[in-house]
XYZ file of C-alpha atoms in Angstrom:
475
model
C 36.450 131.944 -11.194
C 33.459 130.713 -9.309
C 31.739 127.403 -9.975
C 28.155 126.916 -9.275
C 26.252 124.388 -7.722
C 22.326 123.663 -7.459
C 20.592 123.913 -3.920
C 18.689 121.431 -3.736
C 16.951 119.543 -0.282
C 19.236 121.106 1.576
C 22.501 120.321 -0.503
C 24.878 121.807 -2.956
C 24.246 119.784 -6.442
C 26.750 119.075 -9.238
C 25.561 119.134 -13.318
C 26.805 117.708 -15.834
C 26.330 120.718 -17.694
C 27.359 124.603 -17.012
C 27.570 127.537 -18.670
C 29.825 130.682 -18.732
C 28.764 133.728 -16.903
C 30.107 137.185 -18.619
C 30.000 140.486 -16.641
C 28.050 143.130 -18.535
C 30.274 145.653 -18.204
C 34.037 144.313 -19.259
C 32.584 141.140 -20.758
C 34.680 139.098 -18.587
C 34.039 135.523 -17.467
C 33.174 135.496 -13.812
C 31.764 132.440 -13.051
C 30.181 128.849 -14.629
C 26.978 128.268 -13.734
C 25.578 124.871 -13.221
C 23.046 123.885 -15.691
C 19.527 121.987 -14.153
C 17.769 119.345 -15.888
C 14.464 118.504 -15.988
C 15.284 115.876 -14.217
C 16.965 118.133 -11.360
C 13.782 120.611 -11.921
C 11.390 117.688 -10.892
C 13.605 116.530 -7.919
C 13.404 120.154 -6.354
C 9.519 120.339 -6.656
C 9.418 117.062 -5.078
C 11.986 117.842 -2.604
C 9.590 121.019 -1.989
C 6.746 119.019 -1.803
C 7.780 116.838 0.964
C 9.138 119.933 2.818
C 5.716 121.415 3.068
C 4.086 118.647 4.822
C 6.629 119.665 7.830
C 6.849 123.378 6.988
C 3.173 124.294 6.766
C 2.587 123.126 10.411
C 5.386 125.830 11.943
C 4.274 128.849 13.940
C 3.940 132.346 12.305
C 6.569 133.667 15.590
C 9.262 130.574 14.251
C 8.776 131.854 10.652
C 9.287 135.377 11.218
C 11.916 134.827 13.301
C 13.985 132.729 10.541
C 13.366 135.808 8.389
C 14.633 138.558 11.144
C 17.559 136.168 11.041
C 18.129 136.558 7.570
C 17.828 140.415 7.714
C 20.368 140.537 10.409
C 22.500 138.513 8.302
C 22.420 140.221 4.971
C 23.123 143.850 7.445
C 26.343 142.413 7.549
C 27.095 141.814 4.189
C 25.560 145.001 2.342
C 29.089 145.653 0.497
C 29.583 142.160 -0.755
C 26.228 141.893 -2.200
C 26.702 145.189 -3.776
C 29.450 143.863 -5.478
C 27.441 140.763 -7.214
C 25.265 142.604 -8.195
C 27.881 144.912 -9.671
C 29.830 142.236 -11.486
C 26.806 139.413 -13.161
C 24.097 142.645 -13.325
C 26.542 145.415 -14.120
C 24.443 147.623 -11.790
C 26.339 150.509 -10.127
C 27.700 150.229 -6.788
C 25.646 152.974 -5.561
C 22.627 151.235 -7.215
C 23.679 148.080 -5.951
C 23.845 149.489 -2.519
C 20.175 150.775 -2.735
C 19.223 147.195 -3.621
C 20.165 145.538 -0.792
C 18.795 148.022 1.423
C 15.378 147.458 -0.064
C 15.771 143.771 -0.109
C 16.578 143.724 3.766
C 13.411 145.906 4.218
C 11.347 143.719 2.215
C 12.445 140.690 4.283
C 11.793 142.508 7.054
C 8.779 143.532 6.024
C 7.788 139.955 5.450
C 8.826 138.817 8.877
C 6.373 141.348 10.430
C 3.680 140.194 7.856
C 4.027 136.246 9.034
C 2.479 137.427 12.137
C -0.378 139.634 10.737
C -2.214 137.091 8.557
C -5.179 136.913 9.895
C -9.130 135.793 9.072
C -12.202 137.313 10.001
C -15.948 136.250 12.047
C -19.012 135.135 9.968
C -22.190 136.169 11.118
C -23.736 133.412 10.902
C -27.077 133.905 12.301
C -27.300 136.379 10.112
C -28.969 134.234 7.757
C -32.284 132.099 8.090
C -32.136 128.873 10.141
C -28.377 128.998 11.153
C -28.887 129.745 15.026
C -25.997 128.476 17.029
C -23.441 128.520 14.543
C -19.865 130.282 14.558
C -18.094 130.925 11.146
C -14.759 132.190 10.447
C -12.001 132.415 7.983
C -8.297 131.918 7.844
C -5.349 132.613 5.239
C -3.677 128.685 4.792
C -0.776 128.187 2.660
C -1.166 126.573 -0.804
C 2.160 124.220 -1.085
C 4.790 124.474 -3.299
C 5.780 128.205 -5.356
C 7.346 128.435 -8.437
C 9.363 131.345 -8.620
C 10.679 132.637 -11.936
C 12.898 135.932 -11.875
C 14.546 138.685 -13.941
C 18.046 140.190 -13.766
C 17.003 144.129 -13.187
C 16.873 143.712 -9.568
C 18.032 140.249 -8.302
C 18.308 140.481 -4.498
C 15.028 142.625 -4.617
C 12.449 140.471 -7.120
C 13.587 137.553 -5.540
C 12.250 138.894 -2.298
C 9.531 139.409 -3.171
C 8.671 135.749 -4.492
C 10.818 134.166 -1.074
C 9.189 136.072 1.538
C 6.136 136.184 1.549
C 5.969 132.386 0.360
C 8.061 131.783 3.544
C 5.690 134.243 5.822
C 2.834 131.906 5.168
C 4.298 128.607 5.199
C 4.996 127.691 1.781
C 7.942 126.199 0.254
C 9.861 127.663 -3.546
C 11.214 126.218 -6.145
C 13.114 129.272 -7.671
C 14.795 129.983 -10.738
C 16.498 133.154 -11.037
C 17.663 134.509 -14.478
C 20.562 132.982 -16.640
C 22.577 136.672 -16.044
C 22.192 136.855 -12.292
C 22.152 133.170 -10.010
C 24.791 134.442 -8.123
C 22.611 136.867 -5.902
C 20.339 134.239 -5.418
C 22.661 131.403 -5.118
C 23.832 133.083 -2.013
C 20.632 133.345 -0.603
C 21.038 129.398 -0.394
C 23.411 130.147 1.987
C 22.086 133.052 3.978
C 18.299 131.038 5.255
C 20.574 128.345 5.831
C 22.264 130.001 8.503
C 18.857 131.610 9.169
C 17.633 128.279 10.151
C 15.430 127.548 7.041
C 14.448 124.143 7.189
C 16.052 121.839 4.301
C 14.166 121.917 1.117
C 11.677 125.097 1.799
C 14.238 126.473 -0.468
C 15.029 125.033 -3.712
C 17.292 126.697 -6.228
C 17.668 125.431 -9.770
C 20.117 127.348 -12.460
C 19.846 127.512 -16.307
C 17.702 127.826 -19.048
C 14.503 129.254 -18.632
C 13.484 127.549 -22.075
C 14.164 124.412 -21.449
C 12.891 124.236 -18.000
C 10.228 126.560 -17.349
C 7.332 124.144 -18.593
C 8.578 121.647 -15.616
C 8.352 124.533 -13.367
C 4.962 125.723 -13.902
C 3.053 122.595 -14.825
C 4.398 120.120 -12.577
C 1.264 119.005 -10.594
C 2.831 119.774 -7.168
C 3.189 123.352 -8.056
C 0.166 125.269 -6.656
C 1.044 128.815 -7.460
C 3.597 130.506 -9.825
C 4.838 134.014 -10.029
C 6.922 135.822 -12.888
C 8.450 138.661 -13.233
C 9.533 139.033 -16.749
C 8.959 139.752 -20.379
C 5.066 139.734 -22.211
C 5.743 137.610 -24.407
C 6.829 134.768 -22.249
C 4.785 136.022 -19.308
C 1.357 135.118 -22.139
C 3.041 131.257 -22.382
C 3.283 130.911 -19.197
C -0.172 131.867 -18.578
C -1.551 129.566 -20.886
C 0.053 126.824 -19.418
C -0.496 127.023 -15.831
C -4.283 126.046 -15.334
C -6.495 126.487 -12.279
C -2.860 126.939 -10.246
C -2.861 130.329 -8.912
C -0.293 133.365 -10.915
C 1.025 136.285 -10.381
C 2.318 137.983 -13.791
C 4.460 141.419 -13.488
C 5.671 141.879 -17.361
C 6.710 145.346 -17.997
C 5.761 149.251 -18.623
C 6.442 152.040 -20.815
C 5.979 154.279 -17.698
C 4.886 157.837 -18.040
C 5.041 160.917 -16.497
C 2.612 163.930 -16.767
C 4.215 167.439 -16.351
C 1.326 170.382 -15.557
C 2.141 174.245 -16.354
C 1.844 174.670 -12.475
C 4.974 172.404 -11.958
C 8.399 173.552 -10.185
C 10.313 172.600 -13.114
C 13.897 173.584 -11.240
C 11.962 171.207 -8.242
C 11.834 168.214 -10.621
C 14.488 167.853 -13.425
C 16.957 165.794 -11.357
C 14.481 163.636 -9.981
C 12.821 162.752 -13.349
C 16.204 162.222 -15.385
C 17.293 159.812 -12.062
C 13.605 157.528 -12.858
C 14.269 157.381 -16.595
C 18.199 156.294 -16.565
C 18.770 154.909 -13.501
C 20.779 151.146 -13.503
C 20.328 152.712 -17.735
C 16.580 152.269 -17.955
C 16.102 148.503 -17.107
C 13.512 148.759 -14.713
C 10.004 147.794 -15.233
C 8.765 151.269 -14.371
C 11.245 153.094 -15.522
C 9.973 156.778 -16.837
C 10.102 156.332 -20.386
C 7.581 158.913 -21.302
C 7.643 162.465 -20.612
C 4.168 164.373 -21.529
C 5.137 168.289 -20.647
C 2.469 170.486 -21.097
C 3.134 173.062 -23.969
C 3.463 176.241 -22.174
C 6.637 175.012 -20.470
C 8.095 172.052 -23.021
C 10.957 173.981 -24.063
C 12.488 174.981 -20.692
C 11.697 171.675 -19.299
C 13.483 170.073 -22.617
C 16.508 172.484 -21.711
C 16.772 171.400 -18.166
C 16.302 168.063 -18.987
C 18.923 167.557 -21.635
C 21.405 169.484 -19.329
C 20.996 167.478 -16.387
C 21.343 164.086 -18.683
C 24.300 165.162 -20.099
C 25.776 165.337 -16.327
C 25.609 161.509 -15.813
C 28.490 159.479 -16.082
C 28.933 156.149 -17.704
C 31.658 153.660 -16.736
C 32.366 150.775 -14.449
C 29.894 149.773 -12.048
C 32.271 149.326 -9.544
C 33.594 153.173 -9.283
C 31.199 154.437 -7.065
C 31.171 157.401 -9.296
C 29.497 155.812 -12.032
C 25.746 156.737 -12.589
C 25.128 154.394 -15.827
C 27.113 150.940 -16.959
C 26.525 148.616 -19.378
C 22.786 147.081 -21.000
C 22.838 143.492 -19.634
C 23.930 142.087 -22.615
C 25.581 143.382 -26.296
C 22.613 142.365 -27.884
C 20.581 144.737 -26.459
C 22.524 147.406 -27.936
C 22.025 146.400 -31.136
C 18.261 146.297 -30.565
C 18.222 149.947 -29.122
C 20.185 151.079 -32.041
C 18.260 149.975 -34.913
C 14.980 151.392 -32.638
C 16.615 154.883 -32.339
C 17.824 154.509 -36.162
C 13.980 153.934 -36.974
C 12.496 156.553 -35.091
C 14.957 158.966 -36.328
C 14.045 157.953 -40.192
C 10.430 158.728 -38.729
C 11.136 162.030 -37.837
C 12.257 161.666 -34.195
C 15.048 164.031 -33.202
C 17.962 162.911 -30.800
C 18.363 166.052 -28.220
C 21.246 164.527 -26.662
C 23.132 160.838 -26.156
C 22.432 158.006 -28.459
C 26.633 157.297 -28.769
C 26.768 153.431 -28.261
C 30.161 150.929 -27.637
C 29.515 147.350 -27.819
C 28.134 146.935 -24.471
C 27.201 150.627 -23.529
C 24.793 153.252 -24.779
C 24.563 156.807 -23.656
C 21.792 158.011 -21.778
C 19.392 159.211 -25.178
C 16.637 162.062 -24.916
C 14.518 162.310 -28.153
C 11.805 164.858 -28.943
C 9.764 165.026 -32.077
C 8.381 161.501 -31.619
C 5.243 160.176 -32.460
C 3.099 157.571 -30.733
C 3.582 154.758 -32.967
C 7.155 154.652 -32.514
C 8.618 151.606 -31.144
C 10.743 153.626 -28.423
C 7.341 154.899 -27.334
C 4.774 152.534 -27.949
C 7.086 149.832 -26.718
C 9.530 149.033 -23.354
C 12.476 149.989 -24.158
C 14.001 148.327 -21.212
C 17.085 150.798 -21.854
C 18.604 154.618 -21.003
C 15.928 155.919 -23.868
C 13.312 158.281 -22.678
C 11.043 160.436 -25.301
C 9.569 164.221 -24.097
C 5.809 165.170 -25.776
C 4.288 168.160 -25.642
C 0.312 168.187 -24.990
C -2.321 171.096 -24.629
C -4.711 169.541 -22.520
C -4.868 167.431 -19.515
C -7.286 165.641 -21.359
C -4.836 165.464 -24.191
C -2.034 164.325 -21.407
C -4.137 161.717 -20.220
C -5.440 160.282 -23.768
C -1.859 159.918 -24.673
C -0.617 158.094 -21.668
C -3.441 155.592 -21.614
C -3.205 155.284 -25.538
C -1.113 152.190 -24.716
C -1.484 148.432 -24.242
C 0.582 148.645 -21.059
C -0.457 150.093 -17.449
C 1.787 149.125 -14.468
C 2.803 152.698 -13.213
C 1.843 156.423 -14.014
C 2.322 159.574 -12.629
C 1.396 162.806 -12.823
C 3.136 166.614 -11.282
C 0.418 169.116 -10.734
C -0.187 172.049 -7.790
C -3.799 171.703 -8.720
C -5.574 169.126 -6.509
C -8.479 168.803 -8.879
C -6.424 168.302 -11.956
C -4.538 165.415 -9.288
C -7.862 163.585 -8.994
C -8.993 163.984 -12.495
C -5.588 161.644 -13.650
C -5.850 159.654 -10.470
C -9.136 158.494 -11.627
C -8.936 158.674 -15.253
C -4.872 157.080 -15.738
C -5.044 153.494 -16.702
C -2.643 151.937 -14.520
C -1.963 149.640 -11.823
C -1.120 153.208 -9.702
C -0.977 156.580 -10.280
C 1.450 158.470 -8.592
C 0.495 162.141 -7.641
C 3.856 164.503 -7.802
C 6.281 162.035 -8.587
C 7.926 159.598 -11.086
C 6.316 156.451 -11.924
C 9.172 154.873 -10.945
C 8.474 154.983 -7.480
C 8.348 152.150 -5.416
C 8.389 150.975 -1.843
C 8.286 147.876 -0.653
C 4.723 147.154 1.439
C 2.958 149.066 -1.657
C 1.101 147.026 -3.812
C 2.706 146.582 -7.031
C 1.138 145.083 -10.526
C -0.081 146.541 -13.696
C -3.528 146.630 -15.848
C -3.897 145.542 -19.851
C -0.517 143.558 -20.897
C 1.422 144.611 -18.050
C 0.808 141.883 -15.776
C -2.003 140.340 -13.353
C -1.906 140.094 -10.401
C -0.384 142.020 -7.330
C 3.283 141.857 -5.735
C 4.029 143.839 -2.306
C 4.050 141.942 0.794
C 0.615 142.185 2.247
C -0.956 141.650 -0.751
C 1.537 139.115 -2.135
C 0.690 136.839 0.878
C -2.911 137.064 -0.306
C -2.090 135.413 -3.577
C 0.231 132.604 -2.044
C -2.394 131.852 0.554
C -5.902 130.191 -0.121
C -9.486 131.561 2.074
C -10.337 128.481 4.481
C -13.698 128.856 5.802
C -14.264 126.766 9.026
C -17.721 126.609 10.553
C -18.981 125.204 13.866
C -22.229 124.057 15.204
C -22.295 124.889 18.968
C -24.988 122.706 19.784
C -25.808 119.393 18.457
């Protein structure tokens, strides 16, 4: 069993405290974590602190190149990886493998971005009296990142916070979730070898509870980013002043189906967005609008096709769904299917749950003030609505208080542009699942899904300030 350390300056840290790290799946203990203080939390943002002062001066080619390093580095180790994330996330092998690949392109994608950030001229005789003047601006990084992330994807979200943060010249404190510091413990090790520069990367393990007020008020923290749940996503906000944020907190993503649709075309794909790694994915499809001229055969497909996946261990590669991330969540998804059903919702298939496993569930005959609508379900749960109208269609999608992704299959360009335009979400994807994502996209949600915008390019923009430098050419 595997005990954990914090990285800290540049060095592996004991705790006095720890705590016991289950797998999802057989509810075995695989590892014990160590357990930061405040007192550890403050030493890393310090650490980070004094880091920058070296780390900000380095060239955008020696920055990229330390993150080519780390993308030849992690090509090597794509099957291990797969494997962590298989045993603390309980993600499926396949899944897992998936992951990594993204995660290497998102590093890589970051490596070519350190070398891209660039400013732009000022006119600056363009105004009145300002003859013999040159203007221009420049992207300069903003210090230390806090970086706060979730268990769904832990080599991926944790990407996303490191490199950009390292593109630019900024140094992260990070704490990954309580259910999966192993991925990013052993990122520790892989800038390391990269040739990171001690204390540009500090990783601290434990409670987000106890030490998240540390992380995000401490006054050499300049920007935090968080990729979690509403509710602590709104206290975080509150908390974090003029710093700069980036908040990515969740969907109920839905899906659009128009009469014109290939249904054959689409089943597979749309049952792979809504129970994939068993729903716990911020834009997971969760609901299904199908217009009414085709909701039955698209119900019949879609049941059939669900009722092909398998359930099981993560690490038999022929295992499609494993285990919710912990037995709690179980419960919750079974007293929200219990409700809905004493509401008049109707289980078409799955809905059979163990104590750490629940059955990929279709239900029809919902209504929109149903928790497993209104609400993330964060699970394998995904509800099909029939609708007359686009308009309808688009009325009920948007008739929610969350907006990250949204989609829409049509053959009809002008009924495409009517939902591009009209969908209330962060982006609107035209003939495929919401739950599409790549990697250089930008990525963030509208209403209470989040603020701000993830994706590489446009991540950078948010860890960077505008520097405006001026010059009078003759004195």
């Amino acid at each position: 069993m595997k005990e954990t350390k914090l990285w800290i300056n540049g060095q592996w840290i004991q705790t006095e405290k720890s705590y016991s790290l289950t797998a999802p799946y057989s509810g075995e203990e695989i590892a014990k974590v160590a357990k930061a203080s405040i007192c550890d939390v403050e030493k890393a943002i310090e650490g980070a602190h004094q880091a920058f002062q070296s780390f900000k001066k380095t060239t955008a080619y020696e920055r990229a190149e330390i993150l080519y390093k780390v993308v030849d580095i992690m090509r090597g180790r794509k099957d291990e990886f797969a494997r962590i994330l298989a045993m603390e996330a309980g993600k499926p092998i396949s899944a897992g493998l998936t992951e990594i690949d993204r995660t290497i392109a998102t590093y890589q994608f970051s490596a070519e971005a350190a070398k891209q950030s660039m400013g732009e001229t000022v006119p600056m005789d363009a105004a009145p009296g300002t003859k013999d003047r040159i203007g221009y601006t420049k992207r300069v990084p903003l210090g230390v990142v806090s970086a706060i992330t979730p268990f769904n994807f832990p080599f991926n979200l944790v990407a996303h916070k490191l490199g950009p943060a390292i593109a630019v010249g900024n140094t992260i404190v990070l704490k990954p979730a309580t259910q999966t510091p192993l991925s990013a413990l052993v990122m520790a090790e892989i800038f390391k070898e990269a040739g990171l520069p001690d204390g540009v990367l500090q990783i601290v393990t434990g409670s987000g509870g106890e030490l998240s007020d540390t992380l995000v008020t401490h006054p050499f923290v300049k920007k935090v980013t968080f990729t979690g749940s509403g509710e602590v996503g709104l206290k975080i906000k509150g908390k974090v002043g003029l710093r700069k944020i980036t908040l990515e907190l969740g969907s109920n993503a839905a899906v659009i189906v128009e009469p014109s649709t290939p249904i054959k075309e689409i089943i597979s794909r749309c049952v792979g967005g809504a129970f994939a790694f068993a729903g716990q994915v911020c834009i997971s499809l969760q609901r299904v609008y199908v217009h009414e001229s085709i909701y039955e055969e698209f119900t019949n497909a879609f049941v059939e096709e669900t009722k092909k996946l398998k359930l099981g261990d993560p690490l038999d590669p022929a295992t499609d769904i494993s285990a919710m991330i912990h037995p709690n969540e179980v419960h919750r998804l079974k007293q929200w299917i219990d409700e809905a059903k004493q509401q008049g919702a109707t289980v078409a298939t799955g809905a059979e749950f163990t104590e750490r496993t629940m059955t990929p569930t279709v239900m029809t005959n919902v209504s929109p003030d149903m928790k497993v609508v209104c609400q993330e379900t964060f699970a394998p749960i995904v509800s099909l609505v029939p609708y007359q109208s686009l308009d309808e269609a688009i009325s009920l999608v948007n008739a929610s208080d969350l907006g990250l992704n949204a989609g829409i299959y049509t053959n009809v360009l002008t009924d495409a542009m009517k939902a591009a335009e009209e969908l209330e979400a962060g982006a609107v994807v035209v003939n495929d699942i919401p739950t599409f994502r790549v990697d250089n996209m930008p990525y963030g949600g509208v209403k209470s899904s989040g603020y701000g915008r993830e994706g590489i390019k446009y991540a950078i923009d948010e860890m960077t300030d505008l520097k405006f430098i001026t010059i009078k050419t003759v004195i």
